[in-house]
Short mmCIF file of C-alpha atoms and ligand atoms in Angstrom, two decimals:
data_model
loop_
_atom_site.label_atom_id
_atom_site.label_comp_id
_atom_site.label_asym_id
_atom_site.label_seq_id
_atom_site.Cartn_x
_atom_site.Cartn_y
_atom_site.Cartn_z
CA MET A 1 82.53 93.11 95.49
CA ALA A 2 79.24 95.19 95.19
CA THR A 3 76.60 94.42 92.60
CA SER A 4 75.33 97.31 90.46
CA LYS A 5 72.18 97.96 93.00
CA GLU A 6 74.45 98.02 96.20
CA LYS A 7 75.30 101.27 97.50
CA VAL A 8 79.20 101.97 97.60
CA ILE A 9 80.60 104.31 99.78
CA HIS A 10 82.96 106.82 98.53
CA VAL A 11 85.49 107.97 100.80
CA ALA A 12 88.47 110.57 100.62
CA VAL A 13 91.35 110.25 102.97
CA VAL A 14 93.02 113.88 103.74
CA GLY A 15 95.20 115.55 105.72
CA VAL A 16 98.49 117.03 105.62
CA SER A 17 100.98 116.36 102.86
CA GLY A 18 103.37 117.80 100.58
CA LEU A 19 104.99 121.31 101.26
CA GLU A 20 102.71 121.46 104.39
CA SER A 21 104.40 118.33 105.58
CA SER A 22 107.91 119.76 105.61
CA LYS A 23 106.92 123.03 107.44
CA GLY A 24 108.93 123.34 110.86
CA GLY A 25 109.92 119.53 110.33
CA GLN A 26 111.04 116.65 108.66
CA PRO A 27 108.52 115.90 105.76
CA ILE A 28 107.41 112.94 107.00
CA GLY A 29 103.79 111.80 105.97
CA VAL A 30 100.91 111.88 108.72
CA GLY A 31 99.75 108.17 107.88
CA LYS A 32 97.19 108.50 105.17
CA SER A 33 98.54 105.89 102.73
CA THR A 34 99.44 103.20 105.14
CA LEU A 35 95.71 103.85 106.59
CA CYS A 36 94.33 103.21 103.16
CA ASN A 37 96.99 100.42 102.64
CA ARG A 38 95.95 98.65 105.86
CA PHE A 39 92.10 99.21 105.18
CA MET A 40 92.29 98.06 101.29
CA ARG A 41 94.73 95.38 101.50
CA PRO A 42 95.23 94.00 105.14
CA LEU A 43 97.18 91.12 104.79
CA ALA A 44 100.57 91.28 106.49
CA ASP A 45 102.48 90.69 103.34
CA ASP A 46 100.31 93.35 101.51
CA TYR A 47 101.27 96.09 104.01
CA LYS A 48 103.81 98.15 102.97
CA PRO A 49 104.52 101.07 105.47
CA ASP A 50 107.15 102.96 103.90
CA ALA A 51 106.35 102.18 100.24
CA HIS A 52 103.94 105.27 99.60
CA LYS A 53 106.42 107.88 98.89
CA THR A 54 104.89 111.38 96.96
CA VAL A 55 108.57 112.68 95.62
CA VAL A 56 108.65 111.58 92.41
CA SER A 57 110.03 112.52 88.88
CA LYS A 58 107.89 114.30 86.19
CA TYR A 59 108.02 111.21 84.34
CA ASP A 60 106.44 109.24 86.89
CA PHE A 61 103.92 111.71 87.70
CA LYS A 62 102.40 111.14 84.44
CA ASN A 63 101.99 107.39 84.84
CA HIS A 64 98.57 106.03 84.94
CA VAL A 65 98.76 105.52 88.11
CA ILE A 66 98.94 109.03 89.32
CA ASN A 67 98.02 110.33 86.01
CA SER A 68 99.10 113.91 86.92
CA ASP A 69 96.66 114.43 89.58
CA HIS A 70 97.13 115.08 93.62
CA PHE A 71 95.09 112.20 94.24
CA LEU A 72 95.29 108.50 94.49
CA TYR A 73 92.51 105.69 93.58
CA TRP A 74 93.25 102.88 95.91
CA GLY A 75 90.43 100.55 94.71
CA ASP A 76 87.29 99.07 96.18
CA VAL A 77 86.86 96.68 99.12
CA THR A 78 83.78 95.21 101.06
CA LYS A 79 83.99 94.81 104.92
CA PRO A 80 81.65 92.83 106.88
CA SER A 81 79.93 94.93 109.99
CA ASP A 82 77.06 94.21 112.25
CA TYR A 83 74.71 95.59 109.90
CA GLY A 84 75.87 93.42 107.02
CA ASP A 85 78.47 93.98 104.06
CA ILE A 86 79.74 97.65 103.40
CA HIS A 87 81.38 98.34 100.31
CA PHE A 88 84.10 100.99 100.25
CA SER A 89 85.79 102.87 97.15
CA VAL A 90 88.66 105.04 98.17
CA ILE A 91 90.91 107.91 97.24
CA GLU A 92 93.65 109.46 99.32
CA GLN A 93 94.25 113.17 98.88
CA THR A 94 97.87 114.33 98.83
CA GLU A 95 100.54 116.48 97.19
CA PHE A 96 103.22 115.11 94.93
CA LEU A 97 106.24 116.99 95.02
CA ASP A 98 109.08 116.91 92.19
CA ASP A 99 112.07 114.95 93.13
CA ARG A 100 114.55 117.58 91.57
CA SER A 101 113.01 120.82 92.81
CA TYR A 102 111.12 119.64 96.12
CA SER A 103 108.30 122.07 94.51
CA THR A 104 104.68 120.91 94.03
CA LEU A 105 104.20 119.06 90.82
CA GLU A 106 101.60 120.70 88.36
CA GLY A 107 98.55 118.64 88.39
CA SER A 108 95.21 118.64 86.44
CA ASN A 109 93.63 120.45 89.47
CA LYS A 110 95.24 124.05 89.92
CA HIS A 111 93.73 124.75 93.28
CA PRO A 112 95.84 124.43 96.58
CA TYR A 113 96.07 121.33 98.43
CA TYR A 114 93.66 122.56 101.49
CA LYS A 115 91.37 123.04 98.68
CA ARG A 116 91.50 120.23 96.82
CA CYS A 117 91.15 118.10 99.78
CA GLY A 118 87.35 119.01 99.81
CA ALA A 119 86.72 118.19 96.29
CA LEU A 120 83.46 116.22 95.50
CA LYS A 121 83.72 114.97 92.26
CA LEU A 122 87.02 114.22 90.91
CA THR A 123 87.65 113.10 87.25
CA SER A 124 90.65 111.07 85.86
CA PRO A 125 90.04 109.18 82.86
CA GLU A 126 91.83 106.02 82.66
CA LYS A 127 93.36 106.60 86.03
CA LEU A 128 94.65 103.26 87.62
CA MET A 129 94.67 101.70 91.13
CA TYR A 130 97.20 102.44 92.97
CA ILE A 131 99.31 99.76 94.98
CA ASP A 132 102.82 100.89 95.81
CA SER A 133 104.91 103.68 94.39
CA TYR A 134 108.35 101.87 94.72
CA HIS A 135 107.65 99.40 91.63
CA GLN A 136 104.16 100.30 90.47
CA LEU A 137 105.23 103.56 88.91
CA GLY A 138 108.20 102.38 87.24
CA GLU A 139 106.81 99.08 86.04
CA GLU A 140 103.14 98.71 85.69
CA GLU A 141 103.62 95.26 84.64
CA GLY A 142 102.93 92.46 87.48
CA TYR A 143 100.36 94.67 89.28
CA VAL A 144 96.87 94.28 89.22
CA ARG A 145 95.32 96.60 86.67
CA LYS A 146 92.14 98.12 88.01
CA VAL A 147 91.08 101.16 86.46
CA LEU A 148 88.95 104.00 88.15
CA PRO A 149 85.24 103.29 86.74
CA LYS A 150 84.20 105.80 84.14
CA GLY A 151 86.98 107.90 85.20
CA LYS A 152 85.17 109.40 88.07
CA PHE A 153 84.76 109.55 91.65
CA ASN A 154 82.19 111.25 93.70
CA VAL A 155 82.99 111.63 97.57
CA ASP A 156 80.57 110.83 100.01
CA GLY A 157 82.64 111.59 102.92
CA PHE A 158 86.09 112.35 104.47
CA LEU A 159 88.22 110.55 106.72
CA MET A 160 90.53 113.60 108.14
CA VAL A 161 93.71 112.29 109.36
CA PHE A 162 95.50 113.69 112.48
CA ASP A 163 98.97 112.37 113.22
CA VAL A 164 99.25 111.90 116.91
CA ASN A 165 102.88 111.04 116.71
CA SER A 166 105.38 113.86 117.29
CA THR A 167 109.07 112.25 117.68
CA LYS A 168 109.48 111.34 113.89
CA GLN A 169 107.87 114.21 112.36
CA GLY A 170 109.27 117.04 114.45
CA ARG A 171 106.44 118.76 112.84
CA PRO A 172 105.04 121.43 115.56
CA LEU A 173 101.55 120.52 116.64
CA ARG A 174 100.19 124.17 115.77
CA ASN A 175 101.17 123.79 112.00
CA GLN A 176 99.24 120.32 111.49
CA LEU A 177 96.28 121.88 113.44
CA GLU A 178 96.15 125.23 111.41
CA PHE A 179 96.32 123.07 108.17
CA LEU A 180 93.41 120.80 109.45
CA GLU A 181 91.29 123.66 110.69
CA LYS A 182 91.54 125.15 106.97
CA VAL A 183 90.72 121.88 105.40
CA TYR A 184 87.84 121.67 107.79
CA LYS A 185 86.40 124.96 106.55
CA VAL A 186 86.15 123.61 103.13
CA ILE A 187 84.69 120.28 104.04
CA ALA A 188 82.27 121.39 106.30
CA LYS A 189 80.79 123.45 103.24
CA THR A 190 80.30 120.45 101.36
CA LYS A 191 77.82 119.18 104.15
CA LYS A 192 79.28 115.57 103.76
CA PRO A 193 80.34 113.56 106.75
CA VAL A 194 83.68 113.69 108.09
CA VAL A 195 85.71 111.50 110.99
CA ILE A 196 88.90 112.76 112.42
CA VAL A 197 91.14 109.62 112.62
CA GLY A 198 94.08 109.83 114.86
CA THR A 199 97.10 107.78 113.17
CA LYS A 200 100.17 106.02 114.70
CA CYS A 201 98.43 105.73 118.48
CA ASP A 202 100.85 103.05 118.62
CA GLU A 203 103.41 106.00 119.31
CA PRO A 204 101.01 108.98 120.72
CA ASP A 205 102.36 112.05 121.91
CA ASP A 206 99.67 112.76 124.66
CA ALA A 207 99.36 116.48 123.90
CA PHE A 208 98.68 115.70 120.12
CA LEU A 209 96.45 113.16 121.04
CA ASN A 210 94.28 115.58 123.37
CA GLU A 211 94.41 118.37 120.62
CA ALA A 212 93.24 115.88 118.16
CA ARG A 213 90.31 115.06 120.44
CA ALA A 214 89.49 118.36 121.32
CA PHE A 215 89.74 118.98 117.39
CA ALA A 216 86.97 116.39 116.56
CA THR A 217 85.03 117.77 119.21
CA GLN A 218 85.38 121.65 117.83
CA CYS A 219 84.36 119.68 114.41
CA ASN A 220 81.18 118.05 116.25
CA THR A 221 82.46 114.42 114.92
CA HIS A 222 83.98 111.25 116.04
CA PHE A 223 87.37 110.68 116.67
CA VAL A 224 88.98 107.16 116.16
CA GLU A 225 92.36 106.08 117.30
CA THR A 226 94.04 103.89 114.88
CA SER A 227 97.39 102.40 114.16
CA ALA A 228 97.99 100.98 110.73
CA HIS A 229 101.04 99.10 111.80
CA LYS A 230 99.34 97.34 114.43
CA ALA A 231 96.18 97.09 112.50
CA VAL A 232 94.18 98.72 115.26
CA ASN A 233 90.63 100.36 114.58
CA VAL A 234 91.67 101.09 110.84
CA ASP A 235 88.30 99.25 109.72
CA LEU A 236 86.21 100.91 112.57
CA ALA A 237 87.41 104.50 111.05
CA PHE A 238 85.98 103.79 107.87
CA ILE A 239 82.80 101.90 108.93
CA ILE A 240 82.15 104.78 111.40
CA LEU A 241 82.05 107.36 108.44
CA ALA A 242 79.98 104.72 106.49
CA GLN A 243 77.30 104.80 109.32
CA LEU A 244 76.99 108.76 109.17
CA ILE A 245 76.66 108.26 105.26
CA ASP A 246 74.18 105.52 105.31
CA LYS A 247 71.89 105.41 108.63
CA THR A 248 70.99 102.00 107.94
CA LYS A 249 74.54 100.81 108.67
CA GLY A 250 73.88 101.22 112.51
CA THR A 251 74.94 103.83 114.71
CA PRO A 252 78.45 104.64 115.30
CA THR A 253 80.35 103.41 118.30
CA VAL A 254 83.75 104.58 118.86
CA VAL A 255 86.21 101.75 120.74
CA LEU A 256 89.14 103.29 122.67
CA TYR A 257 92.33 102.08 121.27
CA THR A 258 93.39 100.73 124.34
CA VAL A 259 90.22 98.15 124.50
CA ALA A 260 90.47 97.49 120.80
CA PHE A 261 94.47 97.06 121.02
CA ARG A 262 93.88 94.45 123.84
CA GLU A 263 91.07 92.48 121.43
CA GLN A 264 93.97 92.43 118.78
CA LYS A 265 96.63 91.26 120.91
CA GLU A 266 94.35 88.44 122.29
CA ILE A 267 93.53 87.21 118.90
CA LEU A 268 96.92 87.74 117.77
CA ASP A 269 98.36 85.73 120.50
CA ARG A 270 95.73 82.93 119.85
CA ILE A 271 96.85 82.86 116.23
CA VAL A 272 100.69 82.79 117.30
CA ASP A 273 99.94 80.10 119.91
CA GLY A 274 98.22 77.79 117.25
CA TYR A 275 100.85 78.33 114.51
CA GLN A 276 103.31 77.48 117.60
CA LYS A 277 101.49 74.17 118.64
CA LEU A 278 101.17 73.19 114.90
CA LEU A 279 105.10 73.32 114.76
CA ASP A 280 105.49 71.70 117.87
CA THR A 281 103.32 68.69 116.96
CA ASP A 282 103.93 68.35 113.52
CA VAL A 283 107.59 69.24 112.61
CA THR A 284 109.27 66.53 114.57
CA SER A 285 112.51 66.12 112.06
CA TYR A 286 114.81 68.91 111.35
CA HIS A 287 115.33 67.37 107.95
CA THR A 288 111.59 68.45 107.51
CA LEU A 289 111.35 71.10 104.78
CA TRP A 290 109.84 74.43 104.77
CA LEU A 291 109.08 74.54 101.05
CA THR A 292 107.04 71.06 101.28
CA LYS A 293 105.48 71.89 104.58
CA SER A 294 104.33 75.36 103.89
CA LYS A 295 102.70 74.34 100.51
CA GLU A 296 100.86 71.91 102.70
CA TYR A 297 99.94 73.91 105.51
CA GLN A 298 98.64 76.63 103.26
CA ARG A 299 96.08 73.80 101.45
CA THR A 300 95.23 72.21 104.92
CA ASN A 301 95.70 74.05 108.14
CA GLN A 302 93.97 76.80 109.35
CA ASN A 303 96.21 77.84 111.97
CA TYR A 304 99.00 78.17 109.22
CA VAL A 305 96.60 80.61 107.18
CA ALA A 306 95.63 82.49 109.80
CA TYR A 307 99.07 83.21 110.99
CA VAL A 308 100.49 84.21 107.68
CA LYS A 309 97.45 86.44 107.27
CA ARG A 310 98.51 88.64 110.44
CA MET A 311 102.33 87.84 110.70
CA GLY A 312 103.37 87.57 107.07
CA ILE A 313 105.12 84.67 105.32
CA ALA A 314 108.98 85.74 106.47
CA ASN A 315 107.52 85.22 110.17
CA ALA A 316 106.07 81.91 109.40
CA LYS A 317 109.26 80.73 107.88
CA LYS A 318 111.27 82.29 110.61
CA LEU A 319 109.11 80.44 113.34
CA PHE A 320 109.59 77.09 111.41
CA GLU A 321 113.41 77.27 111.20
CA LYS A 322 113.38 77.97 114.65
CA ARG A 323 111.65 74.77 115.47
CA ARG A 324 114.12 73.02 113.13
CA LYS A 325 116.95 74.43 114.91
CA LEU A 326 115.53 73.48 118.54
CA LEU A 327 115.20 70.01 117.11
CA LYS A 328 118.51 69.76 115.56
CA GLU A 329 120.05 71.17 119.03
CA GLU A 330 118.15 68.74 121.03
CA LEU A 331 119.12 65.90 118.80
CA PHE A 332 122.53 66.76 118.96
CA GLU A 333 122.74 67.00 122.81
CA ARG A 334 120.46 63.66 123.26
CA ARG A 335 123.14 61.71 120.80
CA LYS A 336 126.31 63.44 122.37
CA GLU A 337 124.98 62.33 125.85
CA GLN A 338 124.58 58.37 124.46
CA PHE A 339 127.97 58.79 122.64
CA LEU A 340 129.61 59.61 125.64
CA SER A 341 127.82 56.90 127.62
CA THR A 342 128.92 54.37 125.24
CA LEU A 343 132.53 56.02 125.63
CA LEU A 344 132.45 55.20 129.55
CA LYS A 345 130.94 51.65 129.00
CA CYS A 346 133.80 51.07 126.32
CA LEU A 347 136.44 51.94 128.83
CA GLU A 348 134.55 49.89 131.72
CA LYS A 349 134.80 46.96 129.46
CA VAL A 350 138.21 47.49 127.85
CA PHE A 351 140.18 48.50 130.50
CA PRO A 352 138.94 46.65 133.85
CA ASP A 353 142.34 48.22 135.34
CA VAL A 354 143.36 51.67 134.16
CA SER A 355 146.99 50.72 134.35
CA TYR A 356 146.67 49.56 130.77
CA MET A 357 145.04 52.72 129.42
CA GLY A 358 147.93 54.68 128.62
CA GLU A 359 149.26 57.77 130.60
CA SER A 360 146.86 60.20 128.63
CA TRP A 361 143.44 60.32 126.76
CA GLU A 362 145.62 60.66 123.53
CA ALA A 363 147.32 57.39 124.27
CA CYS A 364 144.20 55.64 125.60
CA ARG A 365 142.40 56.61 122.05
CA GLY A 366 145.43 55.00 120.31
CA ILE A 367 145.26 51.59 122.08
CA LEU A 368 141.38 51.73 121.83
CA THR A 369 141.54 51.84 117.91
CA GLU A 370 143.75 48.69 117.95
CA GLN A 371 141.44 46.93 119.88
CA SER A 372 139.83 43.78 118.03
CA ASP A 373 136.19 44.82 119.12
CA PHE A 374 136.71 48.15 118.11
CA ASN A 375 133.78 48.08 115.69
CA GLN A 376 131.47 47.23 118.69
CA TRP A 377 131.99 50.48 120.08
CA PHE A 378 133.06 52.75 117.27
CA VAL A 379 131.60 53.47 113.51
CA VAL A 380 133.87 55.22 110.93
CA MET A 381 131.75 57.13 108.55
CA ALA A 382 132.77 59.09 105.34
CA GLU A 383 130.78 62.04 106.31
CA GLU A 384 131.23 64.39 109.48
CA TRP A 385 129.00 62.93 112.53
CA GLN A 386 127.13 66.23 112.93
CA SER A 387 125.92 66.11 109.45
CA SER A 388 125.10 62.34 109.27
CA GLN A 389 121.70 61.04 108.90
CA TYR A 390 123.44 58.50 111.62
CA LEU A 391 122.24 61.02 113.90
CA GLU A 392 118.62 60.06 113.59
CA THR A 393 119.14 56.08 113.91
CA ASP A 394 119.02 54.18 117.29
CA ASP A 395 123.11 53.01 116.85
CA ILE A 396 124.55 54.08 119.89
CA ARG A 397 127.98 53.48 118.58
CA ILE A 398 130.32 56.60 118.73
CA PRO A 399 131.27 58.05 115.51
CA TYR A 400 135.00 58.19 115.33
CA ASP A 401 135.19 61.70 114.64
CA PHE A 402 133.04 62.69 117.66
CA LEU A 403 136.21 62.18 119.51
CA ASP A 404 137.93 64.89 117.65
CA THR A 405 135.19 67.22 117.81
CA ASN A 406 134.19 66.57 121.39
CA THR A 407 137.87 66.40 122.90
CA GLU A 408 136.96 68.29 126.15
CA GLU A 409 133.86 65.94 127.07
CA CYS A 410 135.70 63.01 126.09
CA LEU A 411 138.54 63.69 128.06
CA LYS A 412 136.33 64.43 131.02
CA VAL A 413 134.73 60.91 130.70
CA PHE A 414 138.44 59.48 130.45
CA GLU A 415 139.52 61.55 133.89
CA GLY A 416 136.30 60.78 135.34
CA TYR A 417 136.85 57.15 134.88
CA VAL A 418 140.31 57.05 136.17
CA GLU A 419 139.56 59.16 139.22
CA LYS A 420 136.79 56.49 140.25
CA PHE A 421 138.85 53.58 139.77
CA MET A 422 141.47 55.01 141.73
CA GLU A 423 138.80 56.01 144.56
CA GLU A 424 137.40 52.51 144.51
CA GLU A 425 141.04 50.75 144.41
CA LYS A 426 142.11 53.08 147.51
CA ALA A 427 138.72 52.35 149.12
CA GLY A 428 139.28 48.33 148.74
CA GLU A 429 142.94 48.82 150.09
CA ASN A 430 141.46 50.76 153.21
CA ALA A 431 138.85 47.92 153.78
CA GLU A 432 141.57 45.26 153.39
CA SER A 433 143.94 46.88 155.75
CA ALA A 434 140.98 47.68 158.43
CA GLU A 435 140.53 43.71 158.33
N1 GTP B 501 104.43 104.26 114.55
C1 GTP B 501 103.82 104.20 113.38
N2 GTP B 501 103.87 104.85 112.26
C2 GTP B 501 103.19 105.02 111.10
C3 GTP B 501 102.04 104.42 111.14
N3 GTP B 501 101.58 104.89 109.92
C4 GTP B 501 102.43 105.06 109.27
N4 GTP B 501 103.56 105.39 109.89
C5 GTP B 501 104.65 105.91 109.21
O1 GTP B 501 104.60 107.33 109.06
C6 GTP B 501 105.26 107.73 107.62
C7 GTP B 501 104.41 108.38 106.46
O2 GTP B 501 103.00 107.35 106.28
P1 GTP B 501 102.48 107.84 104.94
O3 GTP B 501 101.10 106.70 105.09
O4 GTP B 501 103.13 107.41 103.75
O5 GTP B 501 102.04 109.26 104.94
P2 GTP B 501 101.13 109.94 104.05
O6 GTP B 501 100.26 110.60 104.81
O7 GTP B 501 100.54 109.10 103.08
O8 GTP B 501 102.30 110.99 103.48
P3 GTP B 501 101.97 111.69 102.12
O9 GTP B 501 101.12 111.13 101.08
O10 GTP B 501 103.41 111.91 101.35
O11 GTP B 501 101.55 113.02 102.38
C8 GTP B 501 106.02 106.03 107.29
O12 GTP B 501 107.46 106.21 107.31
C9 GTP B 501 105.14 105.19 107.97
O13 GTP B 501 106.17 104.17 108.45
C10 GTP B 501 101.23 103.71 112.04
O14 GTP B 501 100.41 103.02 112.27
N5 GTP B 501 102.21 103.91 113.42
MG1 MG B 502 100.42 109.03 101.22
#
């Protein structure tokens, strides 16, 4: 949080929206909200890429979050940089459409959207910080209530979004370019710095990318390739703008997407590796419970905390459950081998001569149950052997129901024993006749 003396950089994020979005293609947003979302609330569990709809009801449009304006107040955030902390306050210029008529809703500012994008002094008394549109609009309760300070926002600079992904939007490049050129003319008059931000660079279209670069050159400014989905270069775009606004914050240095992506990936790989190692060493029984462990890790383990930050709690749980499943499978396998080995020993001991074993495995089973030393080889349990605590003991006696659930393997042991016995007997006879 900035103190009253520290400078706050007020950023307006602009780009195609509303009716412009649907020109010549599907009305899919260019990524303004996701860029803001990743920047303001970067944690994996706070990143909601598909929860920022701008087609709303007249009723929701009046909600304090939208407040009948075509801009959203995303709140304030402090980011570290090589030149110290930088404080940001961010708004997104957008255009809300009526969910019935698909026409632009009538807001407080009556200018066309491209002109509104260049507005420097925004006012909206009691406007609330926006988080997401799915639940916040209907039920503000449960959401942090932060009011736009004094109901005013004075823009220091602009991030102009250029969507470089063509496949999903189906919107011709020309339409986006024409719109941005119109916006740029308005912004240029304000004399405020602007940075062109390539969005969705994780799925770029080369023609769009080249055009976006050329457009930035034409605007005589920097072009930053970002991906909100992959959390690449998002902070950098805002920091470069801050450096253009406040010269004490250093010289802007653009980092290529490929370089930034590689760095991110290396960090992510280390984080995933750290959490996996934690699970491998710390979770040694499949009875370990996620609820207990996740609470403990949250308090005490940096690897876990870092993993949840980047990958989210659901993925952390998924890896944890995968580890438990593996442990369970390994234990089953180990115990199965032990029981089959006990079965072989049992057959050798109880039937030194196979002619007493019965004609079939089924018959042999019957005979085994009648043996006086049955309990030396078998254990009868109330619950199924797979769900039994018995699996985690050192007892290598065979759970009796194991013979039912693993008939095939038991049959193999039985047949193998008979075969070996016959072979040995034959070998003995041959040796005798040779003498
Ligand atoms: N591949 C990819 N898709 C993205 C990225 N960021 C956003 N999208 C997708 O683009 C769509 C629109 O994103 P928004 O951020 O809502 O777009 P917007 O510019 O705010 O849209 P409006 O405010 O309605 O004009 C969503 O379906 C996102 O999932 C990204 O980094 N990579
Ligand atoms: Mg939006």
